[in-house]
Amino acid sequence: MQLGSSSKPRIRNCMIQSFEHVNTLPFSDYKFSRMKLFKPRYEKSSLFSGDSLKSSNFNGSTLRSEDLGCGESERNRDFALMAKTVMSVDNLVEIGGNEGMSRGADDYDAIVIGSGIGGLVAATQLAVKGARVLVLEKYVIPGGSSGYYERDGYTFDVGSSVMFGFSDKGNLNLITQALAAVGCEMEVIPDRTTVHFHLPNDLSVRVHREYSDFVAELTSKFPHEKEGVLAFYGECWKIFNALNSLELKSLEEPIYLFGQFFKRPLECLTLAYYLPQNAGNIARKYIKDPQLLSFIDAECFIVSTINALQTPMINASMVLCDRHFGGINYPVGGVGGIAKSLAKGLADKGSEILYKANVTKVILEQGKAVGVRLSDGREFYAKTIISNATRWDTFGKLLKGEQIPKEEENFQKLYVKAPSFLSIHMGVKAEVLPPDTDCHHFVLEDDWNRLEEPYGSIFLSIPTVLDSSLAPEGHHILHIFTICSIEDWEGLAQKDYDAKKELVADEIINRLENKLFPGLKQSIAFREIGSPKTHRRYLARDQGTYGPMPRGTPKGLLGMPFNTTGINGLYCVGDSCFPGQGVIAVAFSGVMCAHRVAADIGLEKKSPVLDAGLLRLLAWLRSLA
């Protein structure tokens, strides 16, 4: 078939009318039996709406419209694909992809590579606007770093359990808004303390949900810096309130941007003023105490893995204020429910998500991104391609052999890959934790200089403090992170690799036992350790990286690229796009990307002349970084 032919392409059929196994898959909240999808029962949960399931994918197969049983929801850990015969031949679904380079009427408006929160938000926002979207996910569940997995009766969050942007008010509750846009909602449990810091010199600080309580505790530790504390966090609030007053869409779309400026010029100018500034510089305008400045470094580090001098002030303000404005709220059933809800909402809007779909190449035609190729040879085509992979994976692997656009070269001069993590997921006997234990802890025992060193600081989440259903009765989950580099784990024989994981984990657990929980090691009922190689394998992130990190001291967010790229038709979304790392940030990136793509495919207003001018202006601003 000739390229550009109007003939319908041949489709490679994928039969799913029988399953020879009854494996337990990560979609733990569902049972499949005769194609009825039953919602788990929570006593108070409203996890999903009761609409019919339009299209959903499991194990590389697309399942089309079937009824969704959504009576009283019931948590069920014993999910399974039930019965050998699930579909009849009459229900056969074609999920194919094109053989060769043929194209046809089945092309999509957008293909999203990866189902992290940024990718899912972009996909669902586009689907709501009427676009036909295909999400391709390498793994067997959605969510990426915000996914989950199950072992021995425990439901573990893959990444952080601290969920920002998940409240019922304001404009920065972007997770709530993304769910609502596709008719989904989740019950949440308020967290009374965002994080409990355990720092050198026996400095202990709780970040309380109420801002006044947090300030009172912090200033009780540093009474001589009360004015400085109020001034620094006051500037954070000024930025947060400006952001929170705006309708958040693409900063690369001039009609929206100029409209917001004319509606709220003061707020827009405020954000423009702080755009090139970093949190550490502003903190030093008001605060002199070295230990308090180190505390500000720790505040920024748990969000971005960098100190305050390298953290853009806008990013810091979003997080340091949202935790008080809307509060940290944990989703009942675990963080993985967010991605599952978005994936379900995407399907309800007539779009699709395909699992075990490993994209290995973005297809270009005459310099334009037009499709993708999977590792099994299938090809899918769309008007636009959105990559939720890191920019290193996108331009270094998916476009391998292609010339890297100049702006990407500039980005990689300004930013490097942040380190990865060693993660430890544990189940422990409940009695080892005191009754008033907080959900989140940050531990740096003796030396502030170790804050950014490998294995120097420890972040700990105990989500069962909020939702006991995640673990067997009488047990808690401990999820432990510490930063490290993949180079520490390369070149080892399997035996040595496994032994090193156990050794490093033992050292981390001993530190927590000495600092927080005596008897911790003896209370362990389950333990699983993930290295940077684990994160690279399952999250498809180059070197297992957490995200981009500035090489030096950046000029705020000036150097951070937006969603458009130097390749026509290709967009990026996620933590290596403006505004960077964190749940709010990647959700914001998804909203912005969807708006820009929608304008480019005719679903939003667009002015080509203004577009060209604005994109040149933004490119010039990035050059100043």
GROMACS .gro file of N, CA, C and O in nm, residues 55-57 60-64 94-98 106-115 119-120 122-124 126-127 130-137 343 346-347 349-355 357 359 370-374 378-388 601:
model
  268
   55SER      N    1  -1.448   0.187   2.694
   55SER     CA    2  -1.332   0.115   2.641
   55SER      C    3  -1.226   0.110   2.747
   55SER      O    4  -1.190   0.210   2.804
   56SER      N    5  -1.178  -0.009   2.774
   56SER     CA    6  -1.073  -0.023   2.873
   56SER      C    7  -0.981  -0.136   2.830
   56SER      O    8  -1.024  -0.228   2.763
   57ASN      N    9  -0.855  -0.129   2.869
   57ASN     CA   10  -0.757  -0.225   2.820
   57ASN      C   11  -0.693  -0.305   2.931
   57ASN      O   12  -0.656  -0.250   3.033
   60GLY      N   13  -0.285  -0.574   2.697
   60GLY     CA   14  -0.267  -0.552   2.554
   60GLY      C   15  -0.393  -0.567   2.475
   60GLY      O   16  -0.391  -0.562   2.353
   61SER      N   17  -0.508  -0.585   2.535
   61SER     CA   18  -0.632  -0.604   2.463
   61SER      C   19  -0.731  -0.496   2.501
   61SER      O   20  -0.739  -0.456   2.615
   62THR      N   21  -0.806  -0.449   2.402
   62THR     CA   22  -0.903  -0.344   2.427
   62THR      C   23  -1.040  -0.407   2.450
   62THR      O   24  -1.088  -0.483   2.369
   63LEU      N   25  -1.102  -0.371   2.560
   63LEU     CA   26  -1.235  -0.421   2.590
   63LEU      C   27  -1.334  -0.309   2.565
   63LEU      O   28  -1.318  -0.200   2.617
   64ARG      N   29  -1.436  -0.335   2.486
   64ARG     CA   30  -1.530  -0.229   2.454
   64ARG      C   31  -1.653  -0.235   2.541
   64ARG      O   32  -1.666  -0.319   2.629
   94GLU      N   33  -1.085  -0.573   1.754
   94GLU     CA   34  -0.964  -0.543   1.678
   94GLU      C   35  -0.890  -0.431   1.748
   94GLU      O   36  -0.945  -0.323   1.769
   95ILE      N   37  -0.765  -0.458   1.786
   95ILE     CA   38  -0.690  -0.354   1.856
   95ILE      C   39  -0.563  -0.319   1.782
   95ILE      O   40  -0.468  -0.269   1.837
   96GLY      N   41  -0.561  -0.349   1.664
   96GLY     CA   42  -0.441  -0.367   1.594
   96GLY      C   43  -0.340  -0.263   1.576
   96GLY      O   44  -0.238  -0.284   1.611
   97GLY      N   45  -0.341  -0.157   1.517
   97GLY     CA   46  -0.222  -0.088   1.470
   97GLY      C   47  -0.199  -0.127   1.327
   97GLY      O   48  -0.249  -0.227   1.278
   98ASN      N   49  -0.125  -0.046   1.257
   98ASN     CA   50  -0.109  -0.066   1.113
   98ASN      C   51   0.013  -0.149   1.081
   98ASN      O   52   0.117  -0.134   1.141
  106ASP      N   53  -0.878   0.530   1.075
  106ASP     CA   54  -0.877   0.502   1.217
  106ASP      C   55  -0.771   0.581   1.292
  106ASP      O   56  -0.746   0.556   1.410
  107ASP      N   57  -0.706   0.678   1.231
  107ASP     CA   58  -0.608   0.760   1.299
  107ASP      C   59  -0.672   0.834   1.416
  107ASP      O   60  -0.790   0.868   1.414
  108TYR      N   61  -0.590   0.865   1.516
  108TYR     CA   62  -0.637   0.935   1.636
  108TYR      C   63  -0.605   1.084   1.626
  108TYR      O   64  -0.520   1.127   1.549
  109ASP      N   65  -0.672   1.162   1.710
  109ASP     CA   66  -0.636   1.303   1.723
  109ASP      C   67  -0.505   1.318   1.800
  109ASP      O   68  -0.424   1.407   1.771
  110ALA      N   69  -0.486   1.232   1.899
  110ALA     CA   70  -0.363   1.238   1.978
  110ALA      C   71  -0.328   1.099   2.029
  110ALA      O   72  -0.417   1.024   2.070
  111ILE      N   73  -0.200   1.069   2.029
  111ILE     CA   74  -0.147   0.951   2.096
  111ILE      C   75  -0.062   1.000   2.212
  111ILE      O   76   0.023   1.087   2.195
  112VAL      N   77  -0.086   0.945   2.331
  112VAL     CA   78  -0.009   0.980   2.450
  112VAL      C   79   0.079   0.861   2.486
  112VAL      O   80   0.030   0.750   2.506
  113ILE      N   81   0.208   0.885   2.495
  113ILE     CA   82   0.304   0.781   2.529
  113ILE      C   83   0.326   0.784   2.680
  113ILE      O   84   0.389   0.875   2.733
  114GLY      N   85   0.270   0.686   2.750
  114GLY     CA   86   0.286   0.679   2.895
  114GLY      C   87   0.162   0.728   2.969
  114GLY      O   88   0.096   0.822   2.925
  115SER      N   89   0.132   0.662   3.080
  115SER     CA   90   0.011   0.695   3.155
  115SER      C   91   0.043   0.744   3.295
  115SER      O   92  -0.025   0.710   3.392
  119GLY      N   93   0.048   1.256   3.169
  119GLY     CA   94  -0.007   1.201   3.046
  119GLY      C   95  -0.156   1.176   3.055
  119GLY      O   96  -0.231   1.205   2.961
  120LEU      N   97  -0.203   1.123   3.168
  120LEU     CA   98  -0.346   1.095   3.184
  120LEU      C   99  -0.428   1.223   3.192
  120LEU      O  100  -0.540   1.229   3.139
  122ALA      N  101  -0.347   1.511   3.048
  122ALA     CA  102  -0.352   1.561   2.911
  122ALA      C  103  -0.452   1.482   2.828
  122ALA      O  104  -0.533   1.540   2.754
  123ALA      N  105  -0.450   1.350   2.840
  123ALA     CA  106  -0.539   1.265   2.761
  123ALA      C  107  -0.686   1.288   2.795
  123ALA      O  108  -0.770   1.302   2.707
  124THR      N  109  -0.717   1.293   2.924
  124THR     CA  110  -0.857   1.310   2.964
  124THR      C  111  -0.908   1.449   2.930
  124THR      O  112  -1.023   1.464   2.888
  126LEU      N  113  -0.815   1.630   2.678
  126LEU     CA  114  -0.842   1.628   2.534
  126LEU      C  115  -0.969   1.551   2.502
  126LEU      O  116  -1.050   1.593   2.418
  127ALA      N  117  -0.988   1.437   2.569
  127ALA     CA  118  -1.107   1.357   2.543
  127ALA      C  119  -1.234   1.433   2.579
  127ALA      O  120  -1.335   1.425   2.508
  130GLY      N  121  -1.350   1.650   2.312
  130GLY     CA  122  -1.401   1.582   2.194
  130GLY      C  123  -1.297   1.513   2.110
  130GLY      O  124  -1.329   1.458   2.004
  131ALA      N  125  -1.173   1.513   2.154
  131ALA     CA  126  -1.066   1.447   2.078
  131ALA      C  127  -1.073   1.296   2.098
  131ALA      O  128  -1.118   1.246   2.200
  132ARG      N  129  -1.025   1.224   1.997
  132ARG     CA  130  -1.012   1.079   2.007
  132ARG      C  131  -0.866   1.049   2.042
  132ARG      O  132  -0.775   1.079   1.965
  133VAL      N  133  -0.846   0.994   2.161
  133VAL     CA  134  -0.712   0.980   2.217
  133VAL      C  135  -0.680   0.833   2.241
  133VAL      O  136  -0.766   0.755   2.284
  134LEU      N  137  -0.556   0.797   2.214
  134LEU     CA  138  -0.505   0.664   2.248
  134LEU      C  139  -0.387   0.682   2.342
  134LEU      O  140  -0.290   0.749   2.308
  135VAL      N  141  -0.395   0.622   2.461
  135VAL     CA  142  -0.283   0.621   2.555
  135VAL      C  143  -0.215   0.485   2.547
  135VAL      O  144  -0.280   0.381   2.553
  136LEU      N  145  -0.084   0.486   2.533
  136LEU     CA  146  -0.005   0.364   2.523
  136LEU      C  147   0.084   0.351   2.646
  136LEU      O  148   0.169   0.438   2.671
  137GLU      N  149   0.061   0.247   2.725
  137GLU     CA  150   0.133   0.228   2.851
  137GLU      C  151   0.214   0.100   2.845
  137GLU      O  152   0.163  -0.008   2.814
  343ALA      N  153  -0.808   0.672   3.402
  343ALA     CA  154  -0.812   0.579   3.290
  343ALA      C  155  -0.955   0.536   3.260
  343ALA      O  156  -0.996   0.525   3.143
  346LEU      N  157  -1.130   0.829   3.097
  346LEU     CA  158  -1.087   0.840   2.958
  346LEU      C  159  -1.168   0.746   2.870
  346LEU      O  160  -1.216   0.784   2.762
  347ALA      N  161  -1.184   0.624   2.916
  347ALA     CA  162  -1.262   0.526   2.840
  347ALA      C  163  -1.408   0.568   2.828
  347ALA      O  164  -1.471   0.550   2.723
  349LYS      N  165  -1.520   0.852   2.796
  349LYS     CA  166  -1.531   0.960   2.697
  349LYS      C  167  -1.504   0.910   2.555
  349LYS      O  168  -1.494   0.990   2.463
  350GLY      N  169  -1.492   0.779   2.538
  350GLY     CA  170  -1.478   0.723   2.404
  350GLY      C  171  -1.336   0.707   2.356
  350GLY      O  172  -1.313   0.670   2.241
  351SER      N  173  -1.238   0.735   2.443
  351SER     CA  174  -1.098   0.716   2.405
  351SER      C  175  -1.048   0.584   2.463
  351SER      O  176  -1.122   0.512   2.529
  352GLU      N  177  -0.920   0.555   2.440
  352GLU     CA  178  -0.869   0.422   2.473
  352GLU      C  179  -0.734   0.429   2.543
  352GLU      O  180  -0.658   0.524   2.524
  353ILE      N  181  -0.709   0.326   2.622
  353ILE     CA  182  -0.577   0.309   2.681
  353ILE      C  183  -0.535   0.164   2.662
  353ILE      O  184  -0.613   0.071   2.686
  354LEU      N  185  -0.415   0.144   2.614
  354LEU     CA  186  -0.365   0.011   2.581
  354LEU      C  187  -0.243  -0.018   2.668
  354LEU      O  188  -0.147   0.059   2.669
  355TYR      N  189  -0.247  -0.130   2.742
  355TYR     CA  190  -0.138  -0.169   2.829
  355TYR      C  191  -0.046  -0.269   2.760
  355TYR      O  192  -0.077  -0.324   2.656
  357ALA      N  193   0.203  -0.196   2.602
  357ALA     CA  194   0.226  -0.133   2.472
  357ALA      C  195   0.353  -0.049   2.483
  357ALA      O  196   0.350   0.068   2.522
  359VAL      N  197   0.624   0.162   2.349
  359VAL     CA  198   0.660   0.247   2.236
  359VAL      C  199   0.812   0.254   2.227
  359VAL      O  200   0.880   0.287   2.324
  370VAL      N  201   0.407   1.183   1.333
  370VAL     CA  202   0.278   1.136   1.281
  370VAL      C  203   0.232   1.005   1.343
  370VAL      O  204   0.118   0.964   1.325
  371GLY      N  205   0.319   0.937   1.416
  371GLY     CA  206   0.279   0.809   1.471
  371GLY      C  207   0.385   0.752   1.562
  371GLY      O  208   0.487   0.815   1.591
  372VAL      N  209   0.360   0.629   1.610
  372VAL     CA  210   0.454   0.560   1.697
  372VAL      C  211   0.463   0.414   1.655
  372VAL      O  212   0.370   0.358   1.596
  373ARG      N  213   0.576   0.352   1.685
  373ARG     CA  214   0.594   0.209   1.662
  373ARG      C  215   0.619   0.142   1.796
  373ARG      O  216   0.696   0.192   1.879
  374LEU      N  217   0.553   0.027   1.818
  374LEU     CA  218   0.570  -0.049   1.939
  374LEU      C  219   0.679  -0.154   1.922
  374LEU      O  220   0.721  -0.186   1.811
  378ARG      N  221   0.378  -0.317   1.586
  378ARG     CA  222   0.256  -0.243   1.553
  378ARG      C  223   0.285  -0.093   1.544
  378ARG      O  224   0.371  -0.041   1.615
  379GLU      N  225   0.208  -0.026   1.459
  379GLU     CA  226   0.220   0.117   1.444
  379GLU      C  227   0.083   0.182   1.460
  379GLU      O  228  -0.018   0.127   1.415
  380PHE      N  229   0.081   0.296   1.525
  380PHE     CA  230  -0.041   0.375   1.543
  380PHE      C  231  -0.012   0.517   1.498
  380PHE      O  232   0.098   0.569   1.519
  381TYR      N  233  -0.113   0.581   1.438
  381TYR     CA  234  -0.094   0.713   1.381
  381TYR      C  235  -0.194   0.812   1.442
  381TYR      O  236  -0.304   0.775   1.482
  382ALA      N  237  -0.151   0.937   1.446
  382ALA     CA  238  -0.236   1.042   1.505
  382ALA      C  239  -0.194   1.177   1.449
  382ALA      O  240  -0.085   1.194   1.395
  383LYS      N  241  -0.284   1.274   1.467
  383LYS     CA  242  -0.252   1.411   1.427
  383LYS      C  243  -0.140   1.469   1.514
  383LYS      O  244  -0.060   1.551   1.468
  384THR      N  245  -0.137   1.427   1.640
  384THR     CA  246  -0.036   1.478   1.733
  384THR      C  247   0.014   1.363   1.820
  384THR      O  248  -0.059   1.269   1.849
  385ILE      N  249   0.139   1.375   1.865
  385ILE     CA  250   0.200   1.278   1.954
  385ILE      C  251   0.242   1.351   2.082
  385ILE      O  252   0.310   1.454   2.074
  386ILE      N  253   0.202   1.297   2.197
  386ILE     CA  254   0.236   1.357   2.326
  386ILE      C  255   0.320   1.257   2.404
  386ILE      O  256   0.274   1.145   2.431
  387SER      N  257   0.440   1.295   2.440
  387SER     CA  258   0.528   1.204   2.514
  387SER      C  259   0.526   1.238   2.662
  387SER      O  260   0.563   1.348   2.703
  388ASN      N  261   0.485   1.140   2.743
  388ASN     CA  262   0.492   1.152   2.889
  388ASN      C  263   0.621   1.090   2.941
  388ASN      O  264   0.639   1.078   3.062
  601ILE      N  265  -0.533   2.132   1.691
  601ILE     CA  266  -0.615   2.041   1.610
  601ILE      C  267  -0.757   2.094   1.590
  601ILE      O  268  -0.845   2.023   1.541
   0.00000   0.00000   0.00000
